[in-house]
Coordinates of C-alpha atoms in Angstrom, one line a residue:
M155 CA 0.0 0.0 0.0
T156 CA 1.1 3.6 -0.7
E157 CA 2.4 5.3 2.5
F158 CA 0.0 7.8 4.1
T159 CA 1.7 11.1 3.7
V160 CA 1.2 14.8 4.6
R161 CA -0.6 15.3 1.3
H162 CA -3.0 12.4 2.0
A163 CA -3.7 13.7 5.5
V164 CA -4.4 17.3 4.2
F165 CA -6.7 16.2 1.5
D166 CA -8.4 13.8 3.8
F167 CA -9.2 16.5 6.3
C168 CA -10.3 19.0 3.6
R169 CA -12.7 16.3 2.2
R170 CA -14.2 15.8 5.7
V171 CA -14.9 19.5 6.2
G172 CA -16.2 20.1 2.7
M173 CA -13.2 22.1 1.3
T174 CA -13.0 20.2 -2.0
T175 CA -12.6 23.2 -4.4
V176 CA -9.1 24.7 -4.5
F177 CA -8.7 28.2 -5.9
G178 CA -5.2 29.1 -6.9
N179 CA -2.4 30.1 -9.2
P180 CA 0.3 27.5 -8.8
G181 CA 4.1 27.7 -8.9
S182 CA 7.0 25.4 -8.5
T183 CA 6.9 25.2 -4.7
E184 CA 3.3 23.8 -4.9
L185 CA 3.9 21.0 -7.4
R186 CA 4.2 18.3 -4.8
M187 CA 1.0 19.4 -3.2
L188 CA -0.9 19.1 -6.5
R189 CA 0.7 15.8 -7.6
D190 CA -1.9 13.0 -7.9
F191 CA -4.6 15.6 -7.4
P192 CA -7.7 13.8 -6.0
A193 CA -10.5 13.0 -8.5
D194 CA -13.2 14.3 -6.2
F195 CA -11.5 17.7 -5.8
S196 CA -11.6 20.5 -8.4
Y197 CA -9.0 23.2 -9.1
V198 CA -10.2 26.6 -10.1
L199 CA -7.4 28.5 -11.8
G200 CA -7.2 32.3 -11.5
L201 CA -4.8 34.0 -13.8
Q202 CA -3.6 36.3 -11.0
E203 CA -3.6 35.8 -7.3
I204 CA -6.1 38.5 -6.5
V205 CA -8.5 36.6 -8.8
A206 CA -7.9 33.3 -6.9
V207 CA -8.5 34.9 -3.5
G208 CA -11.5 36.9 -4.7
A209 CA -13.1 33.9 -6.3
A210 CA -12.5 31.8 -3.1
A211 CA -14.2 34.6 -1.2
G212 CA -17.3 34.5 -3.4
H213 CA -17.4 30.7 -3.0
A214 CA -17.1 30.9 0.7
I215 CA -19.9 33.4 0.9
G216 CA -22.1 31.2 -1.3
T217 CA -21.4 28.0 0.6
G218 CA -21.1 29.3 4.1
N219 CA -17.9 27.3 4.5
A220 CA -14.2 28.3 4.4
A221 CA -12.6 28.1 0.9
L222 CA -9.2 26.6 0.2
V223 CA -6.7 28.8 -1.6
N224 CA -3.4 27.7 -3.1
L225 CA -0.8 30.5 -3.5
H226 CA 2.9 30.5 -4.6
S227 CA 5.5 31.3 -2.0
A228 CA 6.4 35.0 -1.4
G229 CA 5.6 36.5 -4.8
G230 CA 2.2 34.9 -5.1
V231 CA 1.3 35.8 -1.6
G232 CA 2.4 39.4 -2.1
N233 CA 0.3 39.7 -5.2
A234 CA -2.7 38.4 -3.3
L235 CA -2.5 40.6 -0.2
G236 CA -4.8 43.3 -1.4
A237 CA -7.6 40.7 -1.7
V238 CA -6.5 39.1 1.6
F239 CA -6.9 42.5 3.2
T240 CA -10.5 42.7 1.9
A241 CA -11.3 39.2 3.1
H242 CA -10.1 40.1 6.5
R243 CA -12.2 43.3 6.6
D244 CA -15.3 41.5 5.3
R245 CA -14.8 38.5 7.6
V246 CA -14.7 35.9 4.8
P247 CA -13.3 32.5 6.0
M248 CA -10.6 31.0 3.8
V249 CA -7.6 28.8 4.4
I250 CA -4.6 30.0 2.4
V251 CA -1.9 27.4 1.8
A252 CA 1.3 28.8 0.3
G253 CA 4.3 27.0 -1.0
Q254 CA 7.8 27.4 0.5
Q255 CA 11.2 26.3 -0.7
T256 CA 12.7 23.0 0.5
R257 CA 13.5 23.0 4.2
A258 CA 17.2 22.2 3.7
M259 CA 17.6 25.2 1.4
L260 CA 16.0 27.8 3.8
P261 CA 19.3 28.8 5.6
T262 CA 20.7 30.0 2.3
R263 CA 17.7 32.2 1.5
P264 CA 16.9 30.5 -1.8
F265 CA 15.3 31.7 -5.0
L266 CA 11.5 31.9 -4.5
G267 CA 11.9 31.3 -0.7
A268 CA 9.7 33.4 1.7
D269 CA 11.5 35.1 4.5
E270 CA 9.5 35.1 7.7
P271 CA 6.4 33.7 6.0
E272 CA 4.3 33.8 9.2
Q273 CA 4.7 37.6 9.4
F274 CA 4.2 38.4 5.7
P275 CA 0.4 38.4 5.6
R276 CA 0.0 39.9 9.1
P277 CA -2.1 41.7 10.3
Y278 CA -4.7 40.8 7.8
V279 CA -5.0 37.1 8.7
K280 CA -6.4 35.7 11.9
W281 CA -3.7 33.0 12.2
S282 CA -0.4 32.4 10.5
R283 CA 2.1 29.5 10.7
Q284 CA 4.9 27.6 9.1
P285 CA 5.0 24.3 11.1
A286 CA 8.3 23.3 12.7
R287 CA 8.1 19.8 11.3
A288 CA 6.5 18.3 8.2
E289 CA 4.5 15.9 10.3
D290 CA 2.8 18.9 12.0
V291 CA 1.3 20.2 8.7
P292 CA -2.0 18.3 8.8
A293 CA -2.8 19.3 12.4
A294 CA -1.8 22.9 11.6
L295 CA -4.2 23.0 8.6
A296 CA -7.0 21.6 10.8
E297 CA -6.3 24.3 13.4
A298 CA -6.3 26.9 10.7
Y299 CA -9.7 25.8 9.4
R300 CA -11.2 26.0 12.9
V301 CA -9.8 29.4 13.4
A302 CA -11.1 30.6 10.1
M303 CA -14.6 29.4 10.9
T304 CA -14.8 30.7 14.5
P305 CA -16.4 34.2 14.8
P306 CA -15.3 36.6 13.7
R307 CA -14.5 34.5 10.7
G308 CA -11.7 35.4 8.3
P309 CA -8.7 34.3 6.4
V310 CA -5.8 32.2 7.8
F311 CA -2.4 31.4 6.4
L312 CA -0.3 28.2 6.3
S313 CA 3.2 28.1 4.7
V314 CA 4.3 24.6 3.7
P315 CA 7.9 23.8 2.5
E316 CA 7.6 21.8 -0.7
D317 CA 9.3 18.7 0.6
D318 CA 6.8 18.3 3.5
W319 CA 4.1 16.9 1.3
D320 CA 5.8 13.5 0.8
V321 CA 6.6 12.9 4.5
A322 CA 4.8 10.2 6.4
A323 CA 1.9 11.5 8.5
E324 CA -1.1 10.5 10.6
P325 CA -4.7 11.4 9.8
V326 CA -6.1 14.3 11.7
P327 CA -8.5 13.1 14.4
H328 CA -12.1 14.0 14.0
R329 CA -13.5 16.7 16.3
E330 CA -16.1 19.5 16.1
I331 CA -16.5 23.0 17.4
R332 CA -19.7 24.8 18.3
P333 CA -18.5 28.4 17.7
A334 CA -21.6 30.5 18.7
F335 CA -21.5 32.4 22.0
A336 CA -23.9 34.6 23.8
A337 CA -23.6 37.9 25.7
D338 CA -23.6 38.2 29.4
P339 CA -27.3 38.2 30.4
A340 CA -26.9 41.4 32.4
A341 CA -25.5 43.2 29.4
L342 CA -28.4 42.2 27.2
R343 CA -30.8 43.2 29.9
E344 CA -29.1 46.7 30.1
A345 CA -29.6 47.1 26.3
A346 CA -33.1 45.8 26.4
D347 CA -34.1 48.2 29.2
A348 CA -32.6 51.1 27.2
L349 CA -34.7 50.1 24.2
N350 CA -37.8 49.6 26.3
G351 CA -37.4 53.0 27.8
A352 CA -36.4 54.8 24.6
A353 CA -38.6 57.5 23.1
N354 CA -37.1 57.1 19.6
P355 CA -34.7 54.2 19.1
V356 CA -32.9 53.5 15.8
V357 CA -31.1 50.3 14.5
V358 CA -27.9 50.3 12.5
V359 CA -27.0 47.0 10.8
G360 CA -23.8 45.8 9.2
S361 CA -22.5 42.8 7.2
G362 CA -22.4 40.7 10.4
V363 CA -26.1 40.3 10.2
E364 CA -25.9 38.5 6.8
D365 CA -22.7 36.7 7.8
E366 CA -24.6 34.9 10.5
D367 CA -27.9 34.5 8.6
A368 CA -29.5 36.7 11.3
L369 CA -31.6 39.0 9.0
P370 CA -35.0 37.5 9.8
L371 CA -34.3 37.9 13.5
V372 CA -33.2 41.5 13.0
V373 CA -36.4 42.3 11.0
D374 CA -38.4 40.8 13.9
L375 CA -36.5 43.0 16.4
A376 CA -36.9 46.2 14.4
E377 CA -40.6 45.5 14.0
R378 CA -41.0 44.7 17.7
I379 CA -39.5 48.0 18.9
G380 CA -40.8 50.0 15.9
A381 CA -37.3 51.4 15.1
P382 CA -36.1 52.8 11.8
V383 CA -33.1 50.9 10.3
W384 CA -30.0 52.2 8.6
I385 CA -27.2 50.2 7.0
S386 CA -23.8 51.0 8.3
P387 CA -21.4 53.0 6.1
L388 CA -19.7 51.2 3.3
S389 CA -21.0 47.8 4.3
G390 CA -20.0 44.8 2.3
R391 CA -23.6 43.3 2.5
S392 CA -27.1 44.6 2.8
G393 CA -28.4 43.4 6.1
F394 CA -32.0 44.5 5.9
P395 CA -34.7 44.4 3.2
E396 CA -34.6 47.7 1.5
D397 CA -38.2 47.7 0.5
H398 CA -39.3 47.4 4.2
E399 CA -41.2 50.4 5.6
L400 CA -38.6 50.8 8.4
F401 CA -35.6 51.0 6.1
Q402 CA -34.0 54.4 5.9
G403 CA -31.0 54.0 3.7
F404 CA -27.2 53.9 4.0
L405 CA -25.4 56.0 6.6
P406 CA -22.6 58.3 5.1
P407 CA -19.0 57.5 6.0
V408 CA -18.4 61.0 7.4
R409 CA -18.6 61.7 11.1
D410 CA -20.6 64.9 11.3
Q411 CA -23.0 63.8 8.5
L412 CA -23.6 60.4 10.2
A413 CA -24.3 62.0 13.5
G414 CA -26.7 64.3 11.8
R415 CA -28.7 61.3 10.4
L416 CA -29.0 60.0 13.9
E417 CA -30.2 63.3 15.4
G418 CA -33.4 62.9 17.4
H419 CA -32.8 59.3 18.3
D420 CA -32.1 58.7 22.0
V421 CA -30.9 55.0 21.7
V422 CA -28.9 53.6 18.8
L423 CA -28.5 49.8 18.5
V424 CA -25.6 48.8 16.2
L425 CA -25.6 45.1 15.1
G426 CA -22.7 43.5 13.4
A427 CA -21.0 46.7 12.2
P428 CA -18.2 48.9 13.2
V429 CA -18.9 52.1 15.2
F430 CA -18.4 53.6 12.7
N431 CA -16.6 53.2 9.4
Y432 CA -15.5 56.6 8.1
H433 CA -13.9 57.4 4.7
V434 CA -13.0 61.1 5.1
H435 CA -12.3 63.2 8.3
S436 CA -14.6 65.7 9.9
E437 CA -14.8 67.0 13.4
G438 CA -17.8 66.8 15.8
P439 CA -19.4 64.2 18.0
Y440 CA -19.6 60.6 16.9
I441 CA -23.3 60.5 17.9
P442 CA -25.7 63.2 18.9
D443 CA -25.2 64.6 22.4
G444 CA -27.3 62.7 25.0
T445 CA -27.8 59.6 22.7
R446 CA -26.9 56.2 24.1
L447 CA -25.4 53.6 21.8
F448 CA -25.3 49.8 22.3
H449 CA -23.1 47.8 20.0
L450 CA -23.4 44.0 19.5
D451 CA -20.5 42.2 17.7
C452 CA -18.5 39.0 17.8
D453 CA -15.1 40.6 17.4
P454 CA -13.3 41.6 20.7
V455 CA -10.8 43.7 18.8
Q456 CA -13.5 45.7 17.1
I457 CA -15.4 46.4 20.3
A458 CA -12.2 47.4 22.0
W459 CA -11.6 50.3 19.5
A460 CA -15.2 51.5 19.1
P461 CA -15.0 55.2 20.0
V462 CA -18.4 55.5 21.8
G463 CA -21.1 53.5 23.4
T464 CA -21.5 50.2 25.3
S465 CA -20.2 47.2 23.3
I466 CA -21.5 43.7 24.0
L467 CA -19.5 40.7 22.9
T468 CA -21.8 38.2 21.3
T469 CA -22.5 36.5 18.0
I470 CA -25.3 38.4 16.3
R471 CA -27.8 35.5 16.2
A472 CA -27.4 34.8 19.9
G473 CA -27.5 38.5 20.8
V474 CA -30.6 39.4 18.8
T475 CA -32.4 36.2 20.0
G476 CA -31.7 37.3 23.6
L477 CA -33.0 40.8 23.0
L478 CA -36.2 39.4 21.4
D479 CA -36.9 37.7 24.7
L480 CA -36.4 40.9 26.6
V481 CA -37.8 43.8 24.6
D482 CA -41.4 44.9 24.7
K483 CA -43.7 45.4 21.7
A484 CA -43.8 49.1 20.9
D485 CA -46.4 51.0 19.1
R486 CA -44.5 53.6 17.1
P487 CA -45.5 55.2 13.8
A488 CA -43.5 54.0 10.8
P489 CA -41.1 56.6 9.4
E490 CA -41.9 58.6 6.3
P491 CA -41.6 56.4 3.2
R492 CA -38.4 56.9 1.2
P493 CA -39.3 58.7 -2.1
R494 CA -38.8 56.9 -5.3
L495 CA -36.4 58.8 -7.5
A496 CA -37.6 60.0 -10.8
R497 CA -36.3 58.0 -13.7
P498 CA -33.6 59.8 -15.7
R499 CA -34.4 60.8 -19.3
T500 CA -33.4 58.5 -22.1
A501 CA -30.8 60.9 -23.5
D502 CA -27.2 61.0 -24.5
P503 CA -24.7 61.0 -22.9
I504 CA -26.2 58.2 -20.8
D505 CA -27.0 59.0 -17.1
A506 CA -25.6 56.2 -14.9
G507 CA -28.9 56.3 -13.0
L508 CA -30.7 55.2 -16.3
V509 CA -28.3 52.2 -16.5
V510 CA -29.3 51.2 -13.0
E511 CA -33.0 51.7 -13.6
T512 CA -32.8 49.6 -16.8
L513 CA -31.0 46.9 -14.9
R514 CA -33.8 47.0 -12.4
D515 CA -36.4 46.6 -15.1
H516 CA -34.7 43.4 -16.4
L517 CA -33.2 41.9 -13.3
P518 CA -34.3 38.3 -12.7
E519 CA -35.9 37.8 -9.3
D520 CA -33.3 35.3 -8.1
A521 CA -30.3 37.3 -9.4
I522 CA -27.4 38.3 -7.0
V523 CA -25.9 41.7 -7.6
V524 CA -22.3 42.4 -6.9
E525 CA -21.1 46.0 -7.0
E526 CA -17.7 47.8 -7.3
C527 CA -18.5 51.2 -8.8
P528 CA -17.3 53.8 -6.2
S529 CA -18.2 56.8 -8.5
H530 CA -21.8 55.7 -8.7
R531 CA -22.4 53.8 -5.5
D532 CA -24.9 56.3 -4.1
V533 CA -26.9 56.2 -7.3
F534 CA -26.7 52.4 -7.4
H535 CA -28.1 52.0 -3.9
A536 CA -30.8 54.7 -4.3
R537 CA -32.2 53.1 -7.5
L538 CA -31.7 49.3 -7.0
P539 CA -33.1 48.2 -3.6
V540 CA -31.9 44.8 -2.3
T541 CA -34.9 42.9 -0.9
R542 CA -33.7 39.5 0.0
P543 CA -30.9 37.9 2.1
G544 CA -27.7 37.4 0.1
G545 CA -28.9 39.4 -2.8
F546 CA -26.1 42.0 -2.7
L547 CA -22.3 41.7 -2.3
T548 CA -19.5 44.2 -2.5
M549 CA -16.2 44.9 -0.9
G550 CA -16.0 46.6 2.5
S551 CA -12.4 47.6 2.4
G552 CA -12.1 50.1 -0.5
A553 CA -9.4 48.0 -2.2
L554 CA -10.5 47.7 -5.9
G555 CA -10.3 44.4 -7.8
W556 CA -12.3 42.3 -5.4
S557 CA -15.8 42.2 -6.7
L558 CA -15.3 40.7 -10.2
P559 CA -13.5 37.6 -9.0
M560 CA -15.9 37.4 -6.0
A561 CA -18.8 37.3 -8.5
V562 CA -17.0 34.4 -10.3
G563 CA -16.7 32.4 -7.0
R564 CA -20.3 33.2 -6.0
A565 CA -21.4 31.9 -9.4
L566 CA -19.4 28.7 -8.9
A567 CA -21.2 28.2 -5.6
G568 CA -24.6 28.9 -7.0
S569 CA -27.3 26.8 -8.6
G570 CA -27.6 28.6 -11.8
E571 CA -29.0 32.0 -10.6
R572 CA -27.7 35.0 -12.6
I573 CA -24.8 36.9 -11.0
V574 CA -24.7 40.5 -12.1
C575 CA -21.5 42.4 -11.4
V576 CA -21.6 46.2 -11.8
L577 CA -18.1 47.7 -12.0
G578 CA -16.4 51.0 -12.8
D579 CA -14.1 51.1 -15.8
G580 CA -11.2 51.7 -13.4
A581 CA -12.2 48.8 -11.0
I582 CA -12.4 46.1 -13.6
M583 CA -8.8 46.5 -14.7
Y584 CA -7.5 45.4 -11.3
S585 CA -8.7 41.9 -11.9
V586 CA -9.9 41.7 -15.5
Q587 CA -8.3 38.2 -15.8
A588 CA -11.3 36.9 -13.8
L589 CA -13.3 37.0 -17.1
W590 CA -11.2 34.1 -18.3
T591 CA -12.2 32.0 -15.3
A592 CA -15.8 32.9 -15.8
A593 CA -15.6 31.9 -19.5
Q594 CA -13.8 28.6 -18.8
H595 CA -16.7 27.6 -16.5
R596 CA -19.4 29.1 -18.6
L597 CA -20.8 30.9 -15.6
P598 CA -24.2 32.7 -15.6
M599 CA -22.7 36.1 -15.2
T600 CA -23.4 39.6 -16.5
V601 CA -20.7 42.2 -16.1
I602 CA -21.8 45.8 -16.5
V603 CA -19.0 48.4 -16.9
L604 CA -20.1 51.9 -16.0
N605 CA -17.5 53.6 -18.2
N606 CA -16.9 57.2 -17.2
G607 CA -13.4 57.4 -18.6
G608 CA -11.4 57.3 -15.3
Y609 CA -11.2 57.1 -11.6
G610 CA -14.3 59.2 -10.9
A611 CA -14.3 58.6 -7.2
V612 CA -10.7 60.0 -7.0
R613 CA -11.8 63.1 -8.9
A614 CA -14.8 63.5 -6.7
L615 CA -12.7 63.2 -3.5
G616 CA -10.3 65.8 -5.0
R617 CA -13.2 68.2 -5.6
R618 CA -14.2 67.7 -2.0
I619 CA -11.0 69.4 -0.8
G620 CA -10.8 71.9 -3.7
I621 CA -8.5 70.1 -6.1
E622 CA -10.0 70.2 -9.6
D623 CA -7.1 68.8 -11.7
I624 CA -6.2 65.3 -10.5
V625 CA -3.2 63.7 -12.3
G626 CA -3.4 60.0 -13.0
A627 CA -7.2 59.8 -12.9
D628 CA -7.9 59.3 -16.6
V629 CA -8.6 55.8 -18.0
T630 CA -9.2 56.0 -21.7
G631 CA -8.6 54.0 -24.9
I632 CA -9.5 50.6 -23.5
D633 CA -11.8 48.4 -25.6
F634 CA -13.5 46.4 -22.9
T635 CA -15.5 44.3 -25.3
A636 CA -12.3 43.3 -27.1
L637 CA -10.7 42.5 -23.7
A638 CA -13.8 40.3 -22.9
R639 CA -13.6 38.5 -26.2
G640 CA -9.9 37.9 -25.7
H641 CA -10.7 36.1 -22.4
G642 CA -13.4 34.0 -24.1
C643 CA -16.3 36.2 -22.9
A644 CA -19.0 37.7 -25.1
G645 CA -19.6 41.4 -25.0
R646 CA -21.2 44.5 -26.3
A647 CA -20.6 48.3 -26.1
V648 CA -23.4 50.8 -25.7
T649 CA -22.9 54.5 -26.3
A650 CA -26.5 55.6 -27.1
A651 CA -29.3 55.5 -24.6
A652 CA -31.8 54.3 -27.2
D653 CA -29.8 51.0 -27.4
L654 CA -29.6 50.4 -23.7
D655 CA -32.8 48.4 -23.1
A656 CA -32.1 45.8 -25.8
A657 CA -28.5 45.5 -24.8
M658 CA -29.4 45.0 -21.1
A659 CA -31.9 42.2 -22.1
E660 CA -29.2 40.5 -24.2
A661 CA -26.6 40.8 -21.4
L662 CA -28.9 39.3 -18.8
G663 CA -30.2 36.6 -21.1
H664 CA -26.9 35.3 -22.6
D665 CA -26.0 31.7 -22.0
G666 CA -22.7 32.1 -20.2
P667 CA -20.8 35.3 -19.2
F668 CA -21.4 38.5 -21.0
L669 CA -19.8 42.0 -20.6
L670 CA -21.8 45.1 -21.3
D671 CA -19.7 48.3 -21.6
V672 CA -21.8 51.4 -21.2
S673 CA -20.4 54.8 -21.7
V674 CA -21.9 57.1 -19.0
L675 CA -21.9 60.7 -18.2
A676 CA -19.2 61.6 -15.7
D677 CA -20.4 63.0 -12.4
N678 CA -18.7 66.3 -11.6
S679 CA -20.0 66.7 -8.1
A680 CA -17.8 66.4 -5.0
M681 CA -18.0 63.2 -3.0
Y682 CA -19.7 63.7 0.4
G683 CA -20.0 67.4 -0.3
T684 CA -17.1 69.9 0.2
T685 CA -15.0 70.6 3.2
P686 CA -15.6 73.9 5.0

């Protein structure tokens, strides 16, 4: 019989926990890991490491399980770190296994070797190791998986010297973890008493609500206490049905503007979100004077740096379930309904809002929308409400290049539903290679490029502080449909508003991936207004 090796033990463990899809971009130091690749596993090739990590993230979100990522030594890990940063911020569980040079070569700092591999991805992984012995690799991988899946979930990193894979090893013993935990009952009682005694409470939800499938519980809680609901600034998920009468919109990532939105509320309940996520600086209080804030989250680091309020360490499902047992039914009038924006005229040049409205007209009911268009994000959210759990994904870090490969991974984890990825023309170029992976797997994806000729968000931020002429912000001369075809993906360009409706129907109905490049009018306003 063939000797049971580290490779056998690792794949055996991955099989038992359901990590049988490997996302990667391999190199020489990973060859022994991939030799005799198991027939019941699949390898999803990304043509750049950001694509591999982003696709793994989409798959993890879609399956609810950690994804397995294969990266190449120092260079490959370095290329991937922007996406690892986003996975960390968005609490996406993934086990990253990177190759390392042969152990005997490490003292001579060999070609392709990684110096201090445990430190390289820090602080944007939860756990990082290079085991002292080859025999320790399987147990280390099992520990990594458990850490990745324990709230707050996130990426972990394991460096494996290439000669470890063929060393004799023992199988990893079976064991299980029940990772949910509940708040101190007295802390929940304090929050419940504040809500019961509040004149005008408000709820702020973040991506943690959807991470833990807690959205129905949060809806029950908001309806029980009759509180309006905001989504936290720059959230990577939705977290509340945007057609609900209590939904108020998205809080701005600016301190004084955010505090202004919360004016008049005496108790703020924040669920699964930072307190708070700001993009640009402003002075002033974090919340209105006299307002009490209670913050429920599973991350002890996050609740340690929260600048205001009372933080309660708990998983969201457990915390909200506890509050539902303690809060009274309140009879408060619903807030004023959010007005529906008027549809932009069908005129040239094309208004980005018209593109979003046209998408809304044709969007299948079961579609999942992925967004990375910073210049038009406010327009996007104002005109395309997300009404069901898991229906919207984006990146919560601000690092571009995440959403296109994430859409690929989410499509791989799906059951045939359409994945619609709306990108800026600058954003798509960070990970355009993901189109190749989508084409190779004939994924049901529509990629819509809002093409305004450059980094519109950078220009808008410049105008905010009085800088009109931004160098390096123009992105012109790129034929996105030719790029798509070169990667095996069909595409069409639209420059006239009269052609938009038919083009959108074609893009959403195409068998396989399709890219729609829409030339849109640049927005010349300042982002978040202007500084005083």
